Amino acid sequence: MAISDHVDFDKFLTGLKRRNPGQPEFVQAVREVAQDVFDFISDKEEYHAAQILRRIAEPDRVISFRVCWEDDNHNIRVQRGWRVQNNNAIGPYKGGLRFHPSVTESILKFLAFEQTFKNSLTGLPMGGGKGGANFNPKGKSDAEIMRFCQSFMTELYRHVGPDIDVPAGDIGVGAKEIGYMFGQYKRITGRWEGVLTGKGREYGGSLLRPEATGYGAVYFLENMLKTRGDSVEGKTVLVSGSGNVATHAAEKAVQMGGKVLTLSDSSGFVHDPDGFGQDKIDWVKDLKVNRRGRISEYCREFSKAQFFEKQKPWKVAADIALPCATQNEIDAKDGNILVGNGIMAVSEGANMPSSLEAIEAFQESGVLYGPGKASNAGGVAVSGLEMSQNSERQSWDSDRLNVTLENIMVDIHERCIEYGKLTDGSINYVKGANVAGFKKVADAMLAYGVV
Ligand code: NDP
Ligand code: 2IT
């Protein structure tokens, strides 16, 4: 950046913080993108004149609402729900719903902002949005979850629609919750339409959607390794999380010849020195989805494994890290530990799992680093394909979907190279993803004028 651009960037950052007090995650996400975009637009007056970056960093709207529900003991409970509609320049708002007690407006704004660039990178016509509630599904009965989902949709339905805004799952929202919400939408509106993705197979869901985020993150990893003449085959892999993204990332890493050493949840991590093979991954899926158990229970079933309470997996020596749990789960210290242990590549299944300091540590030491908005875009990409299937009243077979997902991840990787190749030949995937994602949205916004 030239000195005058630094001054502009500092001014932008000061304004951003002033306009979004108490929203550190949102500021972190915008800051990371803005650095690269400032560089890219330094000689492109039209983007400055139209204030494109300033406009993308201001959500189109943030809808906040009360969600009341009755628990099994007949207590009335009150939660807060949100839908952040960030930008619909290139398609209907699209992005997941998160149910977790840590959910705040800042977290949903950061996720909706990231989603805008991620969705642009997929090449499909989808804008960016995100929503959720500070509801804790842990320990709730099915009936409680159903009542909460119905109450949530009773407000949300008026803001969404197949050509307006199409939510999906995220942390705490899987096929079961999507089913309850889709049922309520249909009941209120009387319409069967593709208003949510991640639906069950019986009612318009796409094959491969459950697997797509984790599989896509490993395809992206394979593409990064290929630039160095290498592959996943024979590599040791650390995976964090044990939910949808983590278990499918682990599954694909194993299918491609990797050895997965860890899985985790919010209570700690499990190290299995023999590796998590498919049978063990299936056991974890059943534990987490059907029995709603804790990852520590794994060690009772598989005695060679060890549970490390309240710790993260990053201190285990390995070749590859796949963070698939949550934001900022790799802080500066974790990043340095990974680098110190000689990690070769990091491909993010989660959204913004690495802090800015950790990203710097990866980049300075030549680690192949795939930021979530590129590497985990496979999930929303197959959501986009679910929307297409719903619109044409067809179901695609798994071969077609698999090939399309693999091709989309190759294309995203190529776009990162196009905009992120540095003069020394190395690839800055963060810059590539930010600039490529930005350009498509920005050009659409330019075409519309000031709206
Ligand atoms: P799930 O709810 O299926 O699983 C979440 C996993 O992460 C669980 O193991 C959970 O542990 C763990 N986790 C959640 N919060 C924390 C925390 N604060 N600290 C430590 N561990 C935590 O969610 P997904 O697998 O769908 O989502 C995981 C990540 O992937 C998120 O960042 C999400 O935004 C991102 N993502 C998801 C996509 C999707 O298609 N689902 C698409 C793209 C990105 P516990 O059981 O203890 O809560
Ligand atoms: O972060 C994400 O990309 C998701 N949670 C999936 C969004 C979607 O619409 O499938």
Coordinates of C-alpha atoms and ligand atoms in Angstrom, one line a residue:
M1 CA 0.0 0.0 0.0
A2 CA 1.2 3.5 -0.8
I3 CA 1.4 5.9 2.2
S4 CA -1.8 7.8 1.2
D5 CA -3.6 4.4 1.1
H6 CA -2.4 3.6 4.6
V7 CA -3.9 6.9 5.8
D8 CA -7.2 6.0 4.0
F9 CA -7.1 2.5 5.5
D10 CA -6.5 3.8 9.0
K11 CA -9.4 6.3 8.6
F12 CA -11.6 3.5 7.3
L13 CA -10.7 1.3 10.3
T14 CA -11.3 4.1 12.8
G15 CA -14.8 4.8 11.3
L16 CA -15.6 1.1 11.2
K17 CA -14.8 0.7 14.9
R18 CA -16.8 3.9 15.7
R19 CA -19.8 2.7 13.8
N20 CA -19.8 -0.8 15.3
P21 CA -19.0 -0.5 19.0
G22 CA -18.6 -3.7 20.9
Q23 CA -18.5 -5.8 17.7
P24 CA -14.9 -7.2 17.6
E25 CA -15.6 -10.2 15.4
F26 CA -17.3 -8.0 12.7
V27 CA -14.4 -5.5 12.8
Q28 CA -11.9 -8.4 12.6
A29 CA -13.6 -9.8 9.5
V30 CA -14.0 -6.5 7.7
R31 CA -10.4 -5.4 8.5
E32 CA -9.0 -8.6 7.0
V33 CA -10.8 -8.0 3.7
A34 CA -10.3 -4.3 3.6
Q35 CA -6.6 -4.5 3.7
D36 CA -6.5 -6.5 0.5
V37 CA -9.3 -4.5 -1.2
F38 CA -7.5 -1.2 -0.5
D39 CA -4.5 -2.5 -2.3
F40 CA -6.6 -3.8 -5.2
I41 CA -8.6 -0.6 -5.7
S42 CA -5.7 1.9 -5.1
D43 CA -5.6 2.7 -8.9
K44 CA -9.3 2.1 -9.6
E45 CA -11.1 5.3 -9.0
E46 CA -14.6 4.0 -9.8
Y47 CA -14.7 1.8 -6.7
H48 CA -13.6 4.7 -4.5
A49 CA -16.1 7.2 -6.0
A50 CA -19.0 4.7 -5.5
Q51 CA -17.8 4.0 -1.9
I52 CA -18.1 0.3 -2.6
L53 CA -16.1 -1.1 0.3
R54 CA -17.9 1.2 2.8
R55 CA -21.3 0.0 1.4
I56 CA -20.4 -3.7 1.5
A57 CA -19.3 -3.3 5.1
E58 CA -22.7 -1.9 6.1
P59 CA -25.3 -4.8 6.0
D60 CA -28.4 -4.1 3.9
R61 CA -30.3 -4.7 7.1
V62 CA -30.1 -6.5 10.5
I63 CA -33.4 -7.9 11.6
S64 CA -33.6 -8.7 15.3
F65 CA -36.6 -10.3 16.9
R66 CA -37.9 -12.0 20.1
V67 CA -38.4 -15.8 20.1
C68 CA -40.6 -17.1 22.9
W69 CA -41.1 -20.8 23.5
E70 CA -42.2 -23.1 26.3
D71 CA -39.9 -25.7 27.7
D72 CA -40.9 -29.1 28.9
N73 CA -41.5 -27.9 32.4
H74 CA -43.9 -25.2 31.1
N75 CA -41.5 -22.3 31.8
I76 CA -41.7 -19.6 29.2
R77 CA -38.3 -18.9 27.7
V78 CA -37.2 -15.8 25.7
Q79 CA -34.4 -15.8 23.1
R80 CA -33.2 -13.3 20.6
G81 CA -33.2 -14.2 17.0
W82 CA -31.5 -12.3 14.0
R83 CA -31.2 -12.4 10.3
V84 CA -28.4 -10.3 8.9
Q85 CA -29.0 -9.6 5.2
N86 CA -25.6 -8.3 4.1
N87 CA -25.7 -7.9 0.4
N88 CA -27.9 -9.2 -2.5
A89 CA -26.0 -7.7 -5.4
I90 CA -25.4 -11.0 -7.2
G91 CA -28.3 -13.1 -5.9
P92 CA -30.8 -13.7 -3.1
Y93 CA -29.3 -13.5 0.4
K94 CA -27.9 -16.9 1.3
G95 CA -26.2 -18.3 4.4
G96 CA -26.7 -20.4 7.5
L97 CA -28.5 -20.1 10.8
R98 CA -26.5 -20.7 14.0
F99 CA -28.1 -21.7 17.3
H100 CA -25.6 -21.3 20.1
P101 CA -25.5 -19.4 23.4
S102 CA -22.5 -17.4 22.2
V103 CA -24.4 -15.9 19.2
T104 CA -24.4 -12.1 19.1
E105 CA -25.1 -9.5 16.5
S106 CA -21.4 -9.0 16.0
I107 CA -20.9 -12.7 15.2
L108 CA -23.7 -12.8 12.8
K109 CA -22.6 -9.6 11.0
F110 CA -19.1 -11.1 10.6
L111 CA -20.5 -14.3 9.2
A112 CA -22.9 -12.5 6.8
F113 CA -20.0 -10.3 5.6
E114 CA -17.7 -13.3 5.0
Q115 CA -20.6 -15.1 3.3
T116 CA -20.9 -12.4 0.8
F117 CA -17.4 -13.0 -0.5
K118 CA -17.6 -16.8 -0.1
N119 CA -20.8 -17.0 -2.2
S120 CA -19.3 -14.8 -4.8
L121 CA -16.3 -17.1 -5.1
T122 CA -18.5 -20.1 -5.8
G123 CA -19.5 -18.6 -9.1
L124 CA -23.2 -19.2 -8.3
P125 CA -25.8 -16.4 -8.1
M126 CA -26.0 -16.0 -4.3
G127 CA -25.8 -12.9 -2.1
G128 CA -24.6 -13.0 1.5
G129 CA -26.6 -13.4 4.8
K130 CA -26.5 -15.2 8.1
G131 CA -28.8 -15.6 11.1
G132 CA -29.5 -17.5 14.2
A133 CA -30.3 -17.2 17.9
N134 CA -28.7 -17.3 21.3
F135 CA -30.5 -20.6 21.9
N136 CA -28.6 -23.5 23.4
P137 CA -29.7 -26.8 21.9
K138 CA -27.6 -28.8 24.3
G139 CA -29.6 -30.8 26.7
K140 CA -32.9 -29.8 25.1
S141 CA -35.5 -32.5 24.2
D142 CA -36.7 -32.9 20.6
A143 CA -40.0 -31.4 21.5
E144 CA -38.3 -28.3 22.9
I145 CA -36.1 -27.9 19.8
M146 CA -39.2 -28.3 17.6
R147 CA -41.1 -25.6 19.6
F148 CA -38.1 -23.3 19.4
C149 CA -37.6 -23.8 15.7
Q150 CA -41.4 -23.2 15.0
S151 CA -41.3 -20.0 17.0
F152 CA -38.2 -18.8 15.3
M153 CA -39.7 -19.4 11.9
T154 CA -42.9 -17.7 12.9
E155 CA -41.0 -14.5 12.7
L156 CA -38.4 -15.3 10.1
Y157 CA -40.8 -16.5 7.4
R158 CA -41.8 -12.9 6.6
H159 CA -38.2 -12.0 5.7
V160 CA -37.2 -15.0 3.5
G161 CA -38.2 -16.7 0.3
P162 CA -36.6 -18.6 -2.6
D163 CA -35.8 -15.4 -4.5
I164 CA -35.3 -13.2 -1.4
D165 CA -33.2 -15.0 1.2
V166 CA -32.5 -18.7 1.6
P167 CA -31.1 -19.8 5.0
A168 CA -29.5 -23.1 5.8
G169 CA -27.7 -24.8 8.7
D170 CA -24.6 -23.8 10.7
I171 CA -23.5 -24.6 14.3
G172 CA -26.4 -26.1 16.2
V173 CA -28.6 -26.3 13.1
G174 CA -28.6 -29.6 11.2
A175 CA -31.2 -31.6 9.2
K176 CA -33.5 -32.0 12.2
E177 CA -33.8 -28.2 12.8
I178 CA -34.1 -27.4 9.1
G179 CA -37.0 -30.0 8.9
Y180 CA -38.9 -28.3 11.8
M181 CA -38.3 -24.8 10.3
F182 CA -39.3 -25.9 6.8
G183 CA -42.5 -27.5 8.1
Q184 CA -43.4 -24.3 9.9
Y185 CA -42.7 -22.2 6.9
K186 CA -44.9 -24.4 4.8
R187 CA -47.6 -24.4 7.4
I188 CA -47.7 -20.6 7.7
T189 CA -47.4 -19.7 4.0
G190 CA -49.1 -22.8 2.4
R191 CA -46.2 -22.9 0.0
W192 CA -43.8 -25.7 -0.8
E193 CA -40.8 -23.9 -2.1
G194 CA -37.0 -23.9 -1.8
V195 CA -36.8 -21.5 1.0
L196 CA -34.2 -23.4 3.0
T197 CA -31.3 -25.7 2.0
G198 CA -29.9 -28.6 3.8
K199 CA -33.4 -30.2 3.7
G200 CA -34.0 -33.9 4.1
R201 CA -33.8 -36.0 0.9
E202 CA -37.5 -36.8 1.0
Y203 CA -38.5 -33.2 0.7
G204 CA -36.2 -31.5 -1.7
G205 CA -32.8 -31.8 0.0
S206 CA -29.8 -32.4 -2.2
L207 CA -27.5 -35.4 -2.1
L208 CA -24.0 -34.5 -0.9
R209 CA -25.2 -31.3 0.9
P210 CA -24.3 -32.8 4.4
E211 CA -20.9 -33.8 3.2
A212 CA -20.1 -30.8 1.0
T213 CA -18.4 -28.4 3.4
G214 CA -16.0 -30.9 4.9
Y215 CA -15.3 -32.7 1.5
G216 CA -14.8 -29.3 -0.2
A217 CA -12.2 -28.2 2.5
V218 CA -10.2 -31.3 1.7
Y219 CA -10.5 -30.8 -2.1
F220 CA -9.2 -27.3 -1.5
L221 CA -6.4 -28.6 0.6
E222 CA -5.5 -31.1 -2.2
N223 CA -5.4 -28.3 -4.7
M224 CA -3.1 -26.2 -2.5
L225 CA -0.8 -29.2 -1.9
K226 CA -0.7 -29.9 -5.7
T227 CA 1.0 -26.5 -6.3
R228 CA 3.9 -28.0 -4.4
G229 CA 3.8 -31.3 -6.2
D230 CA 2.3 -32.9 -3.0
S231 CA -1.0 -34.5 -1.9
V232 CA -3.0 -35.6 1.2
E233 CA -1.8 -39.2 0.8
G234 CA 0.2 -40.3 3.7
K235 CA -0.2 -37.0 5.7
T236 CA -1.1 -36.8 9.4
V237 CA -4.1 -34.5 9.9
L238 CA -5.4 -32.6 12.9
V239 CA -9.2 -31.9 12.8
S240 CA -11.0 -29.8 15.4
G241 CA -14.7 -30.1 16.1
S242 CA -16.8 -33.2 15.7
G243 CA -19.9 -31.8 14.1
N244 CA -21.0 -31.8 10.5
V245 CA -18.0 -30.1 8.9
A246 CA -15.4 -31.8 11.1
T247 CA -16.6 -35.4 10.6
H248 CA -16.9 -35.0 6.8
A249 CA -13.6 -33.3 6.5
A250 CA -12.1 -36.2 8.5
E251 CA -13.9 -38.7 6.3
K252 CA -12.6 -37.2 3.0
A253 CA -9.1 -36.8 4.4
V254 CA -9.1 -40.6 5.2
Q255 CA -10.6 -41.4 1.8
M256 CA -7.6 -39.6 0.2
G257 CA -5.1 -41.5 2.2
G258 CA -4.5 -39.2 5.2
K259 CA -4.3 -40.2 8.8
V260 CA -6.6 -38.2 11.1
L261 CA -5.2 -37.9 14.6
T262 CA -7.7 -35.7 16.5
L263 CA -11.3 -34.6 16.8
S264 CA -12.7 -32.2 19.5
D265 CA -15.7 -30.4 20.9
S266 CA -16.1 -27.5 23.3
S267 CA -15.0 -29.7 26.3
G268 CA -11.6 -30.8 24.9
F269 CA -9.9 -33.0 22.2
V270 CA -9.3 -36.6 21.6
H271 CA -6.0 -37.9 20.2
D272 CA -6.2 -41.3 18.6
P273 CA -2.6 -42.4 17.7
D274 CA -4.0 -45.2 15.5
G275 CA -6.0 -42.6 13.5
F276 CA -9.8 -42.2 13.0
G277 CA -10.7 -44.7 10.3
Q278 CA -14.2 -44.6 8.6
D279 CA -15.7 -46.9 11.3
K280 CA -14.6 -44.7 14.1
I281 CA -15.8 -41.6 12.2
D282 CA -19.2 -43.2 11.8
W283 CA -19.2 -44.0 15.5
V284 CA -18.5 -40.2 16.2
K285 CA -21.3 -39.2 13.8
D286 CA -23.7 -41.4 15.6
L287 CA -22.5 -40.1 19.0
K288 CA -22.9 -36.5 18.0
V289 CA -26.1 -36.6 15.8
N290 CA -28.2 -39.4 17.3
R291 CA -27.0 -39.7 20.9
R292 CA -26.0 -36.0 21.3
G293 CA -23.0 -37.2 23.4
R294 CA -19.6 -35.7 24.2
I295 CA -16.4 -36.5 22.3
S296 CA -14.7 -37.6 25.6
E297 CA -17.0 -40.7 25.4
Y298 CA -14.9 -41.9 22.5
C299 CA -12.1 -43.0 24.9
R300 CA -14.4 -45.4 26.6
E301 CA -15.1 -47.1 23.3
F302 CA -11.6 -46.9 21.8
S303 CA -9.1 -47.4 24.7
K304 CA -5.9 -46.3 23.0
A305 CA -7.2 -42.8 22.5
Q306 CA -6.7 -40.1 25.1
F307 CA -8.9 -37.2 26.0
F308 CA -7.4 -33.8 26.8
E309 CA -9.9 -31.8 28.8
K310 CA -10.4 -28.1 27.9
Q311 CA -7.5 -28.2 25.4
K312 CA -7.3 -27.7 21.7
P313 CA -5.6 -30.2 19.3
W314 CA -3.0 -27.8 17.9
K315 CA -0.1 -29.0 20.0
V316 CA -0.2 -32.5 18.5
A317 CA 2.6 -32.7 15.8
A318 CA 1.1 -33.3 12.3
D319 CA 1.4 -32.3 8.7
I320 CA -2.0 -30.7 8.1
A321 CA -4.6 -28.7 10.2
L322 CA -8.3 -28.6 9.4
P323 CA -10.0 -26.3 11.9
C324 CA -13.6 -27.2 11.7
A325 CA -15.2 -26.0 15.0
T326 CA -15.6 -22.2 15.4
Q327 CA -14.2 -18.7 15.0
N328 CA -10.8 -17.7 16.6
E329 CA -10.1 -21.3 17.7
I330 CA -6.4 -20.8 16.5
D331 CA -5.0 -17.8 18.4
A332 CA -1.5 -16.4 18.0
K333 CA 0.0 -18.9 20.4
D334 CA -1.7 -21.9 18.7
G335 CA -0.6 -20.6 15.3
N336 CA 3.0 -20.4 16.5
I337 CA 2.8 -23.9 18.0
L338 CA 1.6 -25.3 14.6
V339 CA 4.3 -23.5 12.7
G340 CA 6.9 -24.7 15.3
N341 CA 5.8 -28.3 14.7
G342 CA 6.3 -27.9 11.0
I343 CA 2.7 -27.8 9.8
M344 CA 2.6 -27.8 6.0
A345 CA -1.0 -26.6 5.3
V346 CA -4.1 -25.3 7.0
S347 CA -7.4 -25.5 5.2
E348 CA -10.3 -23.9 7.2
G349 CA -13.6 -25.8 7.4
A350 CA -14.9 -23.3 10.0
N351 CA -15.5 -19.6 9.5
M352 CA -12.6 -17.4 10.6
P353 CA -11.0 -20.0 12.9
S354 CA -7.6 -18.4 12.7
S355 CA -6.9 -15.0 14.4
L356 CA -5.2 -12.3 12.3
E357 CA -1.9 -13.0 14.2
A358 CA -2.1 -16.8 13.5
I359 CA -2.7 -16.0 9.8
E360 CA 0.4 -13.8 9.8
A361 CA 2.5 -16.6 11.4
F362 CA 1.3 -19.1 8.7
Q363 CA 2.0 -16.7 5.9
E364 CA 5.4 -15.6 7.2
S365 CA 6.6 -19.2 7.5
G366 CA 5.4 -20.3 4.0
V367 CA 2.5 -22.5 5.3
L368 CA -0.1 -23.1 2.7
Y369 CA -3.1 -21.3 4.2
G370 CA -6.6 -21.6 2.8
P371 CA -9.0 -19.1 4.4
G372 CA -12.5 -20.3 5.2
K373 CA -14.3 -18.1 2.7
A374 CA -12.4 -20.1 -0.1
S375 CA -11.8 -23.5 1.5
N376 CA -15.2 -24.0 3.1
A377 CA -17.3 -22.7 0.2
G378 CA -18.2 -26.2 -0.9
G379 CA -21.1 -26.3 1.6
V380 CA -22.9 -23.2 0.3
A381 CA -22.0 -24.2 -3.3
V382 CA -24.0 -27.4 -2.9
S383 CA -26.7 -25.3 -1.2
G384 CA -26.8 -23.3 -4.4
L385 CA -27.1 -26.5 -6.4
E386 CA -30.0 -27.5 -4.1
M387 CA -31.7 -24.3 -5.0
S388 CA -31.3 -25.1 -8.7
Q389 CA -32.7 -28.6 -8.2
N390 CA -35.7 -27.2 -6.3
S391 CA -36.3 -24.6 -9.0
E392 CA -36.3 -27.2 -11.8
R393 CA -38.2 -29.8 -9.7
Q394 CA -35.4 -32.3 -10.2
S395 CA -32.9 -34.3 -8.2
W396 CA -29.4 -34.7 -9.5
D397 CA -27.5 -37.9 -8.9
S398 CA -24.5 -38.1 -6.7
D399 CA -22.0 -38.5 -9.6
R400 CA -23.1 -35.2 -11.1
L401 CA -23.0 -33.4 -7.7
N402 CA -19.6 -34.8 -6.8
V403 CA -18.0 -33.8 -10.1
T404 CA -19.6 -30.3 -9.8
L405 CA -18.4 -29.8 -6.2
E406 CA -14.8 -30.9 -7.2
N407 CA -14.9 -28.5 -10.2
I408 CA -16.2 -25.6 -8.1
M409 CA -13.3 -26.1 -5.6
V410 CA -10.8 -26.2 -8.4
D411 CA -12.3 -23.0 -9.8
I412 CA -12.2 -21.2 -6.4
H413 CA -8.6 -22.3 -6.1
E414 CA -7.8 -20.9 -9.5
R415 CA -9.5 -17.6 -8.7
C416 CA -7.3 -17.4 -5.6
I417 CA -4.2 -17.8 -7.7
E418 CA -5.4 -15.3 -10.3
Y419 CA -5.7 -12.5 -7.7
G420 CA -3.3 -13.8 -5.0
K421 CA -0.1 -14.8 -6.9
L422 CA 2.8 -12.8 -5.5
T423 CA 5.9 -11.7 -7.5
D424 CA 8.0 -14.4 -5.9
G425 CA 5.6 -17.0 -7.3
S426 CA 4.0 -17.9 -3.9
I427 CA 0.3 -17.6 -3.5
N428 CA -1.4 -15.4 -0.9
Y429 CA -4.8 -17.2 -0.7
V430 CA -6.2 -14.6 1.6
K431 CA -5.6 -11.8 -0.8
G432 CA -6.7 -13.9 -3.7
A433 CA -10.0 -14.9 -2.1
N434 CA -10.7 -11.4 -0.8
V435 CA -10.1 -9.7 -4.1
A436 CA -11.8 -12.2 -6.3
G437 CA -14.8 -12.4 -4.0
F438 CA -15.0 -8.6 -3.8
K439 CA -14.6 -7.9 -7.6
K440 CA -17.8 -9.7 -8.7
V441 CA -20.0 -8.1 -6.0
A442 CA -18.4 -4.7 -6.5
D443 CA -18.9 -4.7 -10.3
A444 CA -22.6 -5.7 -9.9
M445 CA -23.0 -2.8 -7.4
L446 CA -21.3 -0.4 -9.8
A447 CA -23.8 -1.5 -12.5
Y448 CA -26.8 -0.7 -10.3
G449 CA -25.7 2.9 -9.4
V450 CA -26.4 4.2 -6.0
V451 CA -29.1 2.0 -4.5
Ligands
NDP1 P1 -22.0 -28.4 14.3 O1 -22.9 -27.8 15.2 O2 -22.3 -29.6 13.5 O3 -20.6 -28.7 15.0 C1 -19.9 -27.7 15.7 C2 -18.7 -28.4 16.3 O4 -17.8 -27.3 16.8 C3 -19.0 -29.2 17.6 O5 -18.1 -30.2 17.7 C4 -18.9 -28.2 18.7 O6 -18.7 -28.7 20.0 C5 -17.7 -27.4 18.2 N1 -17.8 -26.0 18.8 C6 -18.8 -25.1 18.6 N2 -18.5 -24.0 19.3 C7 -17.3 -24.2 19.9 C8 -16.5 -23.4 20.7 N3 -16.9 -22.2 21.1 N4 -15.4 -24.0 21.2 C9 -15.0 -25.2 20.8 N5 -15.7 -26.0 20.0 C10 -16.9 -25.5 19.6 O7 -21.5 -27.2 13.3 P2 -20.9 -27.2 11.8 O8 -20.0 -28.4 11.8 O9 -21.9 -27.1 10.8 O10 -20.0 -25.9 11.9 C11 -18.6 -25.8 12.3 C12 -18.0 -24.6 11.6 O11 -18.0 -24.7 10.2 C13 -18.6 -23.3 12.0 O12 -17.6 -22.3 12.1 C14 -19.5 -23.0 10.8 O13 -19.7 -21.6 10.7 C15 -18.6 -23.5 9.7 N6 -19.3 -23.8 8.4 C16 -20.3 -24.7 8.4 C17 -20.9 -25.0 7.2 C18 -22.0 -26.0 7.1 O14 -22.3 -26.3 5.9 N7 -22.5 -26.6 8.2 C19 -20.5 -24.4 6.0 C20 -19.3 -23.5 6.1 C21 -18.8 -23.3 7.3 P3 -19.9 -28.9 21.0 O15 -20.6 -30.1 20.5 O16 -19.2 -29.0 22.3 O17 -20.7 -27.7 20.9
2IT2 O1 -21.0 -20.8 6.5 C1 -21.6 -21.3 5.6 O2 -21.2 -21.3 4.4 C2 -22.8 -22.1 5.9 N1 -23.1 -22.3 7.1 C3 -23.6 -22.8 4.9 C4 -24.5 -21.8 4.2 C5 -25.5 -22.3 3.3 O3 -26.3 -21.5 2.8 O4 -25.4 -23.5 2.9

